[in-house]
């Protein structure tokens, strides 16, 4: 029996995983649901939900320290994926996200690791620097086939949504959100979840380091993609659906009054603004069974400091 299992493990997993079930039933507290009616107060909040990190780890028994999964036991996974999540002060959303993302990736028979890039300190939130830092860290671990940059408040509603990369196209995984009635919110936006190969992410020089606070970095990335030989692709199947959790914008994530100015010159800046200008500092690396937590201090660009210091 042991020799038979070894033989099966040496065989490549099928193109379409036999573990896929289709729609994912996402259990969510009503107060965090964008589709819940504001006047509906009769539904009580769920108790003991979402699961704690410890409970998630118990549920997915094959996880290894750092939130990595070596693939199914009976076949060799076709693709290795690093999922990078920019993060600050969203522990409830992270617990939801981890519970459902492990389920989806394991059903797709992928080898993967979950990297949560957490910003610490009092600087304004910088999503681009966090994602760039997660990419740099992931490359030190192994040579991944695919890097997926994923918002913590966005969760797939169907396990048939492929969490893989395409060498010819940058793949926008999550264009259709329940918040926007499953319609694309603007032609430029590549938010929610987007997948790059290492070559593609390097070609665009990663995300801009200069967008602090809310908004801009995803639109900037769309400009970067159009400036390369790569095109942006979105699947159109009717099961490509994502749920977005409600949240209020925290004090450290205000609107950047200069984001439109930076976006207008995105093409000109991309060669010197991104991976090659990254200057974050690592405070700590904590390996949970559910994920790797990078604790990072970001830097605030000079132009932003000038705006913030105005009387």
PDB file of C-alpha atoms in Angstrom:
ATOM      1  CA  UNK A   1       0.000   0.000   0.000  1.00  0.00           C
ATOM      2  CA  UNK A   2       2.825   2.427   0.852  1.00  0.00           C
ATOM      3  CA  UNK A   3       4.552   1.766  -2.497  1.00  0.00           C
ATOM      4  CA  UNK A   4       1.246   2.413  -4.287  1.00  0.00           C
ATOM      5  CA  UNK A   5       0.862   5.787  -2.548  1.00  0.00           C
ATOM      6  CA  UNK A   6       4.393   6.781  -3.530  1.00  0.00           C
ATOM      7  CA  UNK A   7       3.648   5.898  -7.143  1.00  0.00           C
ATOM      8  CA  UNK A   8       0.465   8.005  -7.132  1.00  0.00           C
ATOM      9  CA  UNK A   9       2.303  10.938  -5.567  1.00  0.00           C
ATOM     10  CA  UNK A  10       4.783  10.895  -8.455  1.00  0.00           C
ATOM     11  CA  UNK A  11       1.930  11.304 -10.938  1.00  0.00           C
ATOM     12  CA  UNK A  12       0.816  14.830 -11.821  1.00  0.00           C
ATOM     13  CA  UNK A  13      -2.569  15.926 -10.514  1.00  0.00           C
ATOM     14  CA  UNK A  14      -5.283  16.132 -13.206  1.00  0.00           C
ATOM     15  CA  UNK A  15      -5.896  19.401 -15.060  1.00  0.00           C
ATOM     16  CA  UNK A  16      -9.324  19.701 -13.463  1.00  0.00           C
ATOM     17  CA  UNK A  17      -9.294  18.729  -9.810  1.00  0.00           C
ATOM     18  CA  UNK A  18     -11.806  15.999  -8.877  1.00  0.00           C
ATOM     19  CA  UNK A  19     -12.234  17.707  -5.484  1.00  0.00           C
ATOM     20  CA  UNK A  20     -14.075  20.763  -6.858  1.00  0.00           C
ATOM     21  CA  UNK A  21     -17.634  21.208  -5.631  1.00  0.00           C
ATOM     22  CA  UNK A  22     -18.619  24.522  -7.217  1.00  0.00           C
ATOM     23  CA  UNK A  23     -20.402  27.175  -5.121  1.00  0.00           C
ATOM     24  CA  UNK A  24     -18.974  27.854  -1.659  1.00  0.00           C
ATOM     25  CA  UNK A  25     -21.492  28.593   1.062  1.00  0.00           C
ATOM     26  CA  UNK A  26     -19.955  31.516   2.929  1.00  0.00           C
ATOM     27  CA  UNK A  27     -21.217  31.853   6.459  1.00  0.00           C
ATOM     28  CA  UNK A  28     -20.920  35.473   7.486  1.00  0.00           C
ATOM     29  CA  UNK A  29     -22.148  37.744  10.236  1.00  0.00           C
ATOM     30  CA  UNK A  30     -25.018  39.890   8.946  1.00  0.00           C
ATOM     31  CA  UNK A  31     -23.364  43.106  10.084  1.00  0.00           C
ATOM     32  CA  UNK A  32     -20.383  42.360   7.796  1.00  0.00           C
ATOM     33  CA  UNK A  33     -22.465  41.503   4.733  1.00  0.00           C
ATOM     34  CA  UNK A  34     -22.723  44.123   1.955  1.00  0.00           C
ATOM     35  CA  UNK A  35     -25.963  42.524   0.733  1.00  0.00           C
ATOM     36  CA  UNK A  36     -27.676  42.503   4.116  1.00  0.00           C
ATOM     37  CA  UNK A  37     -30.508  45.041   4.420  1.00  0.00           C
ATOM     38  CA  UNK A  38     -29.661  47.803   6.859  1.00  0.00           C
ATOM     39  CA  UNK A  39     -33.165  47.681   8.302  1.00  0.00           C
ATOM     40  CA  UNK A  40     -32.992  43.966   9.009  1.00  0.00           C
ATOM     41  CA  UNK A  41     -32.065  43.695  12.684  1.00  0.00           C
ATOM     42  CA  UNK A  42     -33.966  40.484  13.422  1.00  0.00           C
ATOM     43  CA  UNK A  43     -31.076  38.175  12.511  1.00  0.00           C
ATOM     44  CA  UNK A  44     -28.758  37.766  15.521  1.00  0.00           C
ATOM     45  CA  UNK A  45     -24.994  37.767  14.989  1.00  0.00           C
ATOM     46  CA  UNK A  46     -23.349  34.374  14.633  1.00  0.00           C
ATOM     47  CA  UNK A  47     -21.780  33.096  17.805  1.00  0.00           C
ATOM     48  CA  UNK A  48     -18.138  31.922  17.834  1.00  0.00           C
ATOM     49  CA  UNK A  49     -17.706  32.778  14.180  1.00  0.00           C
ATOM     50  CA  UNK A  50     -15.431  33.143  12.293  1.00  0.00           C
ATOM     51  CA  UNK A  51     -13.123  30.412  13.597  1.00  0.00           C
ATOM     52  CA  UNK A  52     -10.005  31.392  15.505  1.00  0.00           C
ATOM     53  CA  UNK A  53      -6.597  30.777  13.952  1.00  0.00           C
ATOM     54  CA  UNK A  54      -6.232  27.725  16.193  1.00  0.00           C
ATOM     55  CA  UNK A  55      -9.567  26.348  15.001  1.00  0.00           C
ATOM     56  CA  UNK A  56      -8.651  26.929  11.352  1.00  0.00           C
ATOM     57  CA  UNK A  57      -5.386  25.055  11.896  1.00  0.00           C
ATOM     58  CA  UNK A  58      -7.243  22.110  13.427  1.00  0.00           C
ATOM     59  CA  UNK A  59      -9.692  22.054  10.510  1.00  0.00           C
ATOM     60  CA  UNK A  60      -6.918  21.908   7.885  1.00  0.00           C
ATOM     61  CA  UNK A  61      -4.701  19.237   9.371  1.00  0.00           C
ATOM     62  CA  UNK A  62      -2.173  19.025   6.523  1.00  0.00           C
ATOM     63  CA  UNK A  63      -0.945  22.603   6.885  1.00  0.00           C
ATOM     64  CA  UNK A  64       2.704  23.109   7.756  1.00  0.00           C
ATOM     65  CA  UNK A  65       4.165  25.876   9.887  1.00  0.00           C
ATOM     66  CA  UNK A  66       3.998  29.184   8.020  1.00  0.00           C
ATOM     67  CA  UNK A  67       0.681  28.433   6.317  1.00  0.00           C
ATOM     68  CA  UNK A  68       2.179  26.216   3.628  1.00  0.00           C
ATOM     69  CA  UNK A  69       0.613  23.195   1.986  1.00  0.00           C
ATOM     70  CA  UNK A  70       2.756  20.636   0.120  1.00  0.00           C
ATOM     71  CA  UNK A  71      -0.114  19.430  -2.033  1.00  0.00           C
ATOM     72  CA  UNK A  72      -2.406  16.382  -2.020  1.00  0.00           C
ATOM     73  CA  UNK A  73      -1.112  13.039  -0.833  1.00  0.00           C
ATOM     74  CA  UNK A  74      -2.051  11.051  -3.938  1.00  0.00           C
ATOM     75  CA  UNK A  75      -0.623  13.225  -6.745  1.00  0.00           C
ATOM     76  CA  UNK A  76       1.951  15.925  -7.492  1.00  0.00           C
ATOM     77  CA  UNK A  77       0.500  19.433  -7.684  1.00  0.00           C
ATOM     78  CA  UNK A  78       0.769  21.196 -11.039  1.00  0.00           C
ATOM     79  CA  UNK A  79       1.307  24.694  -9.665  1.00  0.00           C
ATOM     80  CA  UNK A  80       2.953  26.361  -6.673  1.00  0.00           C
ATOM     81  CA  UNK A  81       1.327  29.579  -5.483  1.00  0.00           C
ATOM     82  CA  UNK A  82       2.243  32.327  -3.013  1.00  0.00           C
ATOM     83  CA  UNK A  83      -0.836  34.213  -1.798  1.00  0.00           C
ATOM     84  CA  UNK A  84       0.174  37.651  -0.474  1.00  0.00           C
ATOM     85  CA  UNK A  85      -2.282  39.587   1.693  1.00  0.00           C
ATOM     86  CA  UNK A  86      -1.664  43.253   2.665  1.00  0.00           C
ATOM     87  CA  UNK A  87      -3.004  43.771   6.157  1.00  0.00           C
ATOM     88  CA  UNK A  88      -3.531  46.002   9.164  1.00  0.00           C
ATOM     89  CA  UNK A  89      -6.142  45.894  11.959  1.00  0.00           C
ATOM     90  CA  UNK A  90      -8.498  43.444  10.234  1.00  0.00           C
ATOM     91  CA  UNK A  91      -8.224  40.353  12.437  1.00  0.00           C
ATOM     92  CA  UNK A  92     -11.884  39.396  11.982  1.00  0.00           C
ATOM     93  CA  UNK A  93     -11.600  39.594   8.196  1.00  0.00           C
ATOM     94  CA  UNK A  94      -8.357  37.612   8.274  1.00  0.00           C
ATOM     95  CA  UNK A  95     -10.021  34.764  10.143  1.00  0.00           C
ATOM     96  CA  UNK A  96     -12.804  34.608   7.544  1.00  0.00           C
ATOM     97  CA  UNK A  97     -10.298  34.802   4.719  1.00  0.00           C
ATOM     98  CA  UNK A  98      -8.029  32.045   6.021  1.00  0.00           C
ATOM     99  CA  UNK A  99     -10.892  29.657   6.710  1.00  0.00           C
ATOM    100  CA  UNK A 100     -12.164  29.888   3.121  1.00  0.00           C
ATOM    101  CA  UNK A 101      -8.931  30.347   1.145  1.00  0.00           C
ATOM    102  CA  UNK A 102      -7.364  27.142   2.516  1.00  0.00           C
ATOM    103  CA  UNK A 103     -10.498  25.259   1.528  1.00  0.00           C
ATOM    104  CA  UNK A 104     -10.416  26.591  -2.037  1.00  0.00           C
ATOM    105  CA  UNK A 105      -6.695  26.101  -2.664  1.00  0.00           C
ATOM    106  CA  UNK A 106      -6.685  22.550  -1.327  1.00  0.00           C
ATOM    107  CA  UNK A 107      -9.702  21.603  -3.440  1.00  0.00           C
ATOM    108  CA  UNK A 108      -7.757  22.886  -6.466  1.00  0.00           C
ATOM    109  CA  UNK A 109      -4.847  20.593  -5.522  1.00  0.00           C
ATOM    110  CA  UNK A 110      -2.306  23.419  -5.426  1.00  0.00           C
ATOM    111  CA  UNK A 111       0.931  23.705  -3.477  1.00  0.00           C
ATOM    112  CA  UNK A 112       0.860  27.053  -1.726  1.00  0.00           C
ATOM    113  CA  UNK A 113       1.798  29.373   1.104  1.00  0.00           C
ATOM    114  CA  UNK A 114      -0.213  32.232   2.646  1.00  0.00           C
ATOM    115  CA  UNK A 115       1.852  35.337   3.462  1.00  0.00           C
ATOM    116  CA  UNK A 116       0.169  38.131   5.422  1.00  0.00           C
ATOM    117  CA  UNK A 117       2.169  41.363   5.101  1.00  0.00           C
ATOM    118  CA  UNK A 118       1.161  43.412   8.143  1.00  0.00           C
ATOM    119  CA  UNK A 119       2.002  47.087   8.500  1.00  0.00           C
ATOM    120  CA  UNK A 120       2.983  48.160  12.010  1.00  0.00           C
ATOM    121  CA  UNK A 121       3.652  51.654  13.309  1.00  0.00           C
ATOM    122  CA  UNK A 122       1.770  54.907  12.816  1.00  0.00           C
ATOM    123  CA  UNK A 123       2.592  55.682   9.178  1.00  0.00           C
ATOM    124  CA  UNK A 124      -0.373  55.954   6.754  1.00  0.00           C
ATOM    125  CA  UNK A 125      -1.325  52.591   5.257  1.00  0.00           C
ATOM    126  CA  UNK A 126       0.740  51.647   2.200  1.00  0.00           C
ATOM    127  CA  UNK A 127      -0.729  48.657   0.426  1.00  0.00           C
ATOM    128  CA  UNK A 128       1.776  48.714  -2.438  1.00  0.00           C
ATOM    129  CA  UNK A 129       4.820  48.513  -0.177  1.00  0.00           C
ATOM    130  CA  UNK A 130       3.266  45.623   1.750  1.00  0.00           C
ATOM    131  CA  UNK A 131       2.566  43.624  -1.413  1.00  0.00           C
ATOM    132  CA  UNK A 132       6.051  44.286  -2.784  1.00  0.00           C
ATOM    133  CA  UNK A 133       7.555  43.159   0.534  1.00  0.00           C
ATOM    134  CA  UNK A 134       5.484  39.975   0.476  1.00  0.00           C
ATOM    135  CA  UNK A 135       6.722  39.232  -3.044  1.00  0.00           C
ATOM    136  CA  UNK A 136      10.371  39.722  -2.042  1.00  0.00           C
ATOM    137  CA  UNK A 137       9.927  37.445   0.982  1.00  0.00           C
ATOM    138  CA  UNK A 138       8.154  34.741  -1.021  1.00  0.00           C
ATOM    139  CA  UNK A 139      11.005  34.627  -3.528  1.00  0.00           C
ATOM    140  CA  UNK A 140      13.387  33.812  -0.700  1.00  0.00           C
ATOM    141  CA  UNK A 141      11.295  30.760   0.202  1.00  0.00           C
ATOM    142  CA  UNK A 142      11.180  29.029  -3.193  1.00  0.00           C
ATOM    143  CA  UNK A 143      10.652  29.524  -6.907  1.00  0.00           C
ATOM    144  CA  UNK A 144       6.862  29.885  -7.033  1.00  0.00           C
ATOM    145  CA  UNK A 145       4.980  29.535 -10.323  1.00  0.00           C
ATOM    146  CA  UNK A 146       2.433  32.164  -9.355  1.00  0.00           C
ATOM    147  CA  UNK A 147       2.000  35.132  -7.007  1.00  0.00           C
ATOM    148  CA  UNK A 148      -1.522  36.169  -6.043  1.00  0.00           C
ATOM    149  CA  UNK A 149      -2.067  39.541  -4.372  1.00  0.00           C
ATOM    150  CA  UNK A 150      -5.312  39.292  -2.441  1.00  0.00           C
ATOM    151  CA  UNK A 151      -7.390  41.740  -0.374  1.00  0.00           C
ATOM    152  CA  UNK A 152      -8.249  40.346   3.048  1.00  0.00           C
ATOM    153  CA  UNK A 153     -11.898  41.447   2.824  1.00  0.00           C
ATOM    154  CA  UNK A 154     -12.616  39.587  -0.440  1.00  0.00           C
ATOM    155  CA  UNK A 155     -13.525  35.891  -0.637  1.00  0.00           C
ATOM    156  CA  UNK A 156     -14.287  33.613  -3.609  1.00  0.00           C
ATOM    157  CA  UNK A 157     -17.801  32.183  -3.756  1.00  0.00           C
ATOM    158  CA  UNK A 158     -16.950  29.219  -6.018  1.00  0.00           C
ATOM    159  CA  UNK A 159     -14.009  26.807  -5.951  1.00  0.00           C
ATOM    160  CA  UNK A 160     -13.922  26.611  -9.767  1.00  0.00           C
ATOM    161  CA  UNK A 161     -12.394  30.105  -9.889  1.00  0.00           C
ATOM    162  CA  UNK A 162      -8.782  29.266 -10.856  1.00  0.00           C
ATOM    163  CA  UNK A 163      -6.092  30.522  -8.501  1.00  0.00           C
ATOM    164  CA  UNK A 164      -3.277  30.150 -11.016  1.00  0.00           C
ATOM    165  CA  UNK A 165      -1.276  32.291 -13.445  1.00  0.00           C
ATOM    166  CA  UNK A 166      -1.079  32.667 -17.213  1.00  0.00           C
ATOM    167  CA  UNK A 167       2.339  33.345 -18.730  1.00  0.00           C
ATOM    168  CA  UNK A 168       0.840  35.531 -21.479  1.00  0.00           C
ATOM    169  CA  UNK A 169      -1.718  37.481 -19.441  1.00  0.00           C
ATOM    170  CA  UNK A 170      -1.868  39.089 -16.023  1.00  0.00           C
ATOM    171  CA  UNK A 171      -4.964  37.456 -14.581  1.00  0.00           C
ATOM    172  CA  UNK A 172      -7.484  39.587 -12.651  1.00  0.00           C
ATOM    173  CA  UNK A 173      -9.071  36.906 -10.490  1.00  0.00           C
ATOM    174  CA  UNK A 174     -11.729  38.953  -8.678  1.00  0.00           C
ATOM    175  CA  UNK A 175     -13.390  41.475 -11.001  1.00  0.00           C
ATOM    176  CA  UNK A 176     -16.964  40.699  -9.939  1.00  0.00           C
ATOM    177  CA  UNK A 177     -17.890  41.623  -6.365  1.00  0.00           C
ATOM    178  CA  UNK A 178     -21.256  41.418  -4.618  1.00  0.00           C
ATOM    179  CA  UNK A 179     -20.709  45.009  -3.450  1.00  0.00           C
ATOM    180  CA  UNK A 180     -20.996  46.161  -7.077  1.00  0.00           C
ATOM    181  CA  UNK A 181     -23.722  43.685  -8.044  1.00  0.00           C
ATOM    182  CA  UNK A 182     -21.093  41.479  -9.720  1.00  0.00           C
ATOM    183  CA  UNK A 183     -20.203  44.111 -12.314  1.00  0.00           C
ATOM    184  CA  UNK A 184     -16.746  45.552 -12.978  1.00  0.00           C
ATOM    185  CA  UNK A 185     -16.258  48.747 -11.014  1.00  0.00           C
ATOM    186  CA  UNK A 186     -14.324  50.803 -13.561  1.00  0.00           C
ATOM    187  CA  UNK A 187     -12.203  49.729 -16.515  1.00  0.00           C
ATOM    188  CA  UNK A 188      -8.862  50.366 -14.843  1.00  0.00           C
ATOM    189  CA  UNK A 189      -9.346  48.635 -11.525  1.00  0.00           C
ATOM    190  CA  UNK A 190      -7.425  45.410 -10.842  1.00  0.00           C
ATOM    191  CA  UNK A 191      -8.272  45.131  -7.161  1.00  0.00           C
ATOM    192  CA  UNK A 192      -9.601  42.266  -5.053  1.00  0.00           C
ATOM    193  CA  UNK A 193      -7.231  39.560  -6.282  1.00  0.00           C
ATOM    194  CA  UNK A 194      -4.755  39.540  -9.166  1.00  0.00           C
ATOM    195  CA  UNK A 195      -2.235  36.895 -10.266  1.00  0.00           C
ATOM    196  CA  UNK A 196       1.262  37.464 -11.703  1.00  0.00           C
ATOM    197  CA  UNK A 197       4.106  35.210 -12.680  1.00  0.00           C
ATOM    198  CA  UNK A 198       7.481  36.280 -11.331  1.00  0.00           C
ATOM    199  CA  UNK A 199       8.465  37.566 -14.771  1.00  0.00           C
ATOM    200  CA  UNK A 200       5.286  39.634 -15.090  1.00  0.00           C
ATOM    201  CA  UNK A 201       5.570  41.214 -11.651  1.00  0.00           C
ATOM    202  CA  UNK A 202       9.205  42.043 -12.235  1.00  0.00           C
ATOM    203  CA  UNK A 203       8.396  43.541 -15.649  1.00  0.00           C
ATOM    204  CA  UNK A 204       5.956  46.040 -14.100  1.00  0.00           C
ATOM    205  CA  UNK A 205       8.438  46.726 -11.254  1.00  0.00           C
ATOM    206  CA  UNK A 206       5.841  45.610  -8.726  1.00  0.00           C
ATOM    207  CA  UNK A 207       3.328  47.993  -7.203  1.00  0.00           C
ATOM    208  CA  UNK A 208       4.025  51.680  -6.745  1.00  0.00           C
ATOM    209  CA  UNK A 209       5.484  52.548  -3.338  1.00  0.00           C
ATOM    210  CA  UNK A 210       3.989  56.039  -3.414  1.00  0.00           C
ATOM    211  CA  UNK A 211       0.277  55.547  -2.746  1.00  0.00           C
ATOM    212  CA  UNK A 212      -0.465  55.950   0.934  1.00  0.00           C
ATOM    213  CA  UNK A 213      -3.915  55.838   2.473  1.00  0.00           C
ATOM    214  CA  UNK A 214      -6.918  54.708   0.449  1.00  0.00           C
ATOM    215  CA  UNK A 215      -6.999  54.323  -3.316  1.00  0.00           C
ATOM    216  CA  UNK A 216      -4.749  54.588  -6.338  1.00  0.00           C
ATOM    217  CA  UNK A 217      -2.364  51.637  -6.225  1.00  0.00           C
ATOM    218  CA  UNK A 218      -4.663  49.256  -8.148  1.00  0.00           C
ATOM    219  CA  UNK A 219      -5.367  51.789 -10.915  1.00  0.00           C
ATOM    220  CA  UNK A 220      -1.640  52.504 -11.096  1.00  0.00           C
ATOM    221  CA  UNK A 221      -0.989  48.789 -11.547  1.00  0.00           C
ATOM    222  CA  UNK A 222      -3.434  48.653 -14.463  1.00  0.00           C
ATOM    223  CA  UNK A 223      -1.419  51.404 -16.174  1.00  0.00           C
ATOM    224  CA  UNK A 224       1.799  49.466 -15.535  1.00  0.00           C
ATOM    225  CA  UNK A 225       0.393  46.302 -17.081  1.00  0.00           C
ATOM    226  CA  UNK A 226      -0.704  48.196 -20.208  1.00  0.00           C
ATOM    227  CA  UNK A 227       2.820  49.606 -20.483  1.00  0.00           C
ATOM    228  CA  UNK A 228       4.310  46.113 -20.900  1.00  0.00           C
ATOM    229  CA  UNK A 229       3.896  43.347 -23.475  1.00  0.00           C
ATOM    230  CA  UNK A 230       1.365  41.668 -21.201  1.00  0.00           C
ATOM    231  CA  UNK A 231      -2.392  42.060 -21.358  1.00  0.00           C
ATOM    232  CA  UNK A 232      -4.953  41.894 -18.561  1.00  0.00           C
ATOM    233  CA  UNK A 233      -7.418  39.008 -18.640  1.00  0.00           C
ATOM    234  CA  UNK A 234     -10.659  38.390 -16.774  1.00  0.00           C
ATOM    235  CA  UNK A 235     -12.700  35.213 -16.966  1.00  0.00           C
ATOM    236  CA  UNK A 236     -16.349  35.773 -17.868  1.00  0.00           C
ATOM    237  CA  UNK A 237     -17.969  32.584 -16.546  1.00  0.00           C
ATOM    238  CA  UNK A 238     -21.039  33.283 -14.419  1.00  0.00           C
ATOM    239  CA  UNK A 239     -19.521  31.532 -11.406  1.00  0.00           C
ATOM    240  CA  UNK A 240     -16.739  34.150 -11.083  1.00  0.00           C
ATOM    241  CA  UNK A 241     -18.199  35.777  -7.979  1.00  0.00           C
ATOM    242  CA  UNK A 242     -16.684  37.222  -4.832  1.00  0.00           C
ATOM    243  CA  UNK A 243     -18.072  38.370  -1.523  1.00  0.00           C
ATOM    244  CA  UNK A 244     -16.671  41.513   0.030  1.00  0.00           C
ATOM    245  CA  UNK A 245     -16.914  42.097   3.777  1.00  0.00           C
ATOM    246  CA  UNK A 246     -18.088  45.402   5.157  1.00  0.00           C
ATOM    247  CA  UNK A 247     -15.691  47.584   7.080  1.00  0.00           C
ATOM    248  CA  UNK A 248     -15.120  51.189   7.999  1.00  0.00           C
ATOM    249  CA  UNK A 249     -11.984  52.946   6.817  1.00  0.00           C
ATOM    250  CA  UNK A 250      -9.594  53.179   9.738  1.00  0.00           C
ATOM    251  CA  UNK A 251      -7.894  56.404  10.819  1.00  0.00           C
ATOM    252  CA  UNK A 252      -4.575  55.298   9.372  1.00  0.00           C
ATOM    253  CA  UNK A 253      -6.066  54.820   5.909  1.00  0.00           C
ATOM    254  CA  UNK A 254      -7.391  58.254   4.829  1.00  0.00           C
ATOM    255  CA  UNK A 255      -7.949  59.307   1.229  1.00  0.00           C
ATOM    256  CA  UNK A 256      -4.725  60.539  -0.350  1.00  0.00           C
ATOM    257  CA  UNK A 257      -5.423  63.999  -1.840  1.00  0.00           C
ATOM    258  CA  UNK A 258      -2.550  63.567  -4.292  1.00  0.00           C
ATOM    259  CA  UNK A 259      -3.388  60.105  -5.622  1.00  0.00           C
ATOM    260  CA  UNK A 260      -4.866  61.468  -8.867  1.00  0.00           C
ATOM    261  CA  UNK A 261      -1.699  63.475  -9.482  1.00  0.00           C
ATOM    262  CA  UNK A 262       0.454  60.380  -9.070  1.00  0.00           C
ATOM    263  CA  UNK A 263      -1.826  58.333 -11.303  1.00  0.00           C
ATOM    264  CA  UNK A 264      -1.510  60.813 -14.173  1.00  0.00           C
ATOM    265  CA  UNK A 265       2.245  60.148 -14.341  1.00  0.00           C
ATOM    266  CA  UNK A 266       2.114  56.442 -13.484  1.00  0.00           C
ATOM    267  CA  UNK A 267       3.720  55.381 -16.760  1.00  0.00           C
ATOM    268  CA  UNK A 268       6.660  57.741 -16.289  1.00  0.00           C
ATOM    269  CA  UNK A 269       7.264  56.653 -12.686  1.00  0.00           C
ATOM    270  CA  UNK A 270       7.096  52.889 -13.027  1.00  0.00           C
ATOM    271  CA  UNK A 271      10.770  52.366 -13.907  1.00  0.00           C
ATOM    272  CA  UNK A 272      12.042  53.915 -10.667  1.00  0.00           C
ATOM    273  CA  UNK A 273       9.031  53.461  -8.352  1.00  0.00           C
ATOM    274  CA  UNK A 274       8.278  49.940  -7.154  1.00  0.00           C
ATOM    275  CA  UNK A 275      10.367  46.886  -6.346  1.00  0.00           C
ATOM    276  CA  UNK A 276      13.606  48.741  -7.023  1.00  0.00           C
ATOM    277  CA  UNK A 277      12.701  51.610  -4.659  1.00  0.00           C
ATOM    278  CA  UNK A 278      11.282  49.455  -1.846  1.00  0.00           C
ATOM    279  CA  UNK A 279      12.602  50.504   1.549  1.00  0.00           C
ATOM    280  CA  UNK A 280      10.423  48.777   4.131  1.00  0.00           C
ATOM    281  CA  UNK A 281      12.014  47.316   7.249  1.00  0.00           C
ATOM    282  CA  UNK A 282      11.149  43.952   8.763  1.00  0.00           C
ATOM    283  CA  UNK A 283      10.159  44.057  12.425  1.00  0.00           C
ATOM    284  CA  UNK A 284       9.322  40.377  12.873  1.00  0.00           C
ATOM    285  CA  UNK A 285       8.328  37.184  11.056  1.00  0.00           C
ATOM    286  CA  UNK A 286       5.831  34.952  12.868  1.00  0.00           C
ATOM    287  CA  UNK A 287       4.952  31.537  11.474  1.00  0.00           C
ATOM    288  CA  UNK A 288       1.492  30.306  12.396  1.00  0.00           C
ATOM    289  CA  UNK A 289       0.096  27.056  11.050  1.00  0.00           C
ATOM    290  CA  UNK A 290      -2.443  29.089   9.071  1.00  0.00           C
ATOM    291  CA  UNK A 291      -0.081  31.691   7.583  1.00  0.00           C
ATOM    292  CA  UNK A 292       3.235  33.517   7.763  1.00  0.00           C
ATOM    293  CA  UNK A 293       2.910  36.985   9.313  1.00  0.00           C
ATOM    294  CA  UNK A 294       5.436  39.575   8.125  1.00  0.00           C
ATOM    295  CA  UNK A 295       5.471  42.595  10.407  1.00  0.00           C
ATOM    296  CA  UNK A 296       6.743  45.570   8.438  1.00  0.00           C
ATOM    297  CA  UNK A 297       7.421  49.254   8.830  1.00  0.00           C
ATOM    298  CA  UNK A 298       6.690  51.226   5.680  1.00  0.00           C
ATOM    299  CA  UNK A 299       8.094  54.584   4.603  1.00  0.00           C
ATOM    300  CA  UNK A 300       6.061  57.657   3.670  1.00  0.00           C
ATOM    301  CA  UNK A 301       7.083  59.326   0.372  1.00  0.00           C
ATOM    302  CA  UNK A 302       8.354  62.897   0.550  1.00  0.00           C
ATOM    303  CA  UNK A 303       5.457  64.357  -1.431  1.00  0.00           C
ATOM    304  CA  UNK A 304       2.971  62.890   1.060  1.00  0.00           C
ATOM    305  CA  UNK A 305       4.815  64.324   4.056  1.00  0.00           C
ATOM    306  CA  UNK A 306       4.646  67.747   2.429  1.00  0.00           C
ATOM    307  CA  UNK A 307       0.865  67.443   2.074  1.00  0.00           C
ATOM    308  CA  UNK A 308       0.351  66.135   5.611  1.00  0.00           C
ATOM    309  CA  UNK A 309       2.478  68.920   7.105  1.00  0.00           C
ATOM    310  CA  UNK A 310       0.543  71.729   5.469  1.00  0.00           C
ATOM    311  CA  UNK A 311      -1.316  73.985   7.935  1.00  0.00           C
TER     312      UNK A 311
END
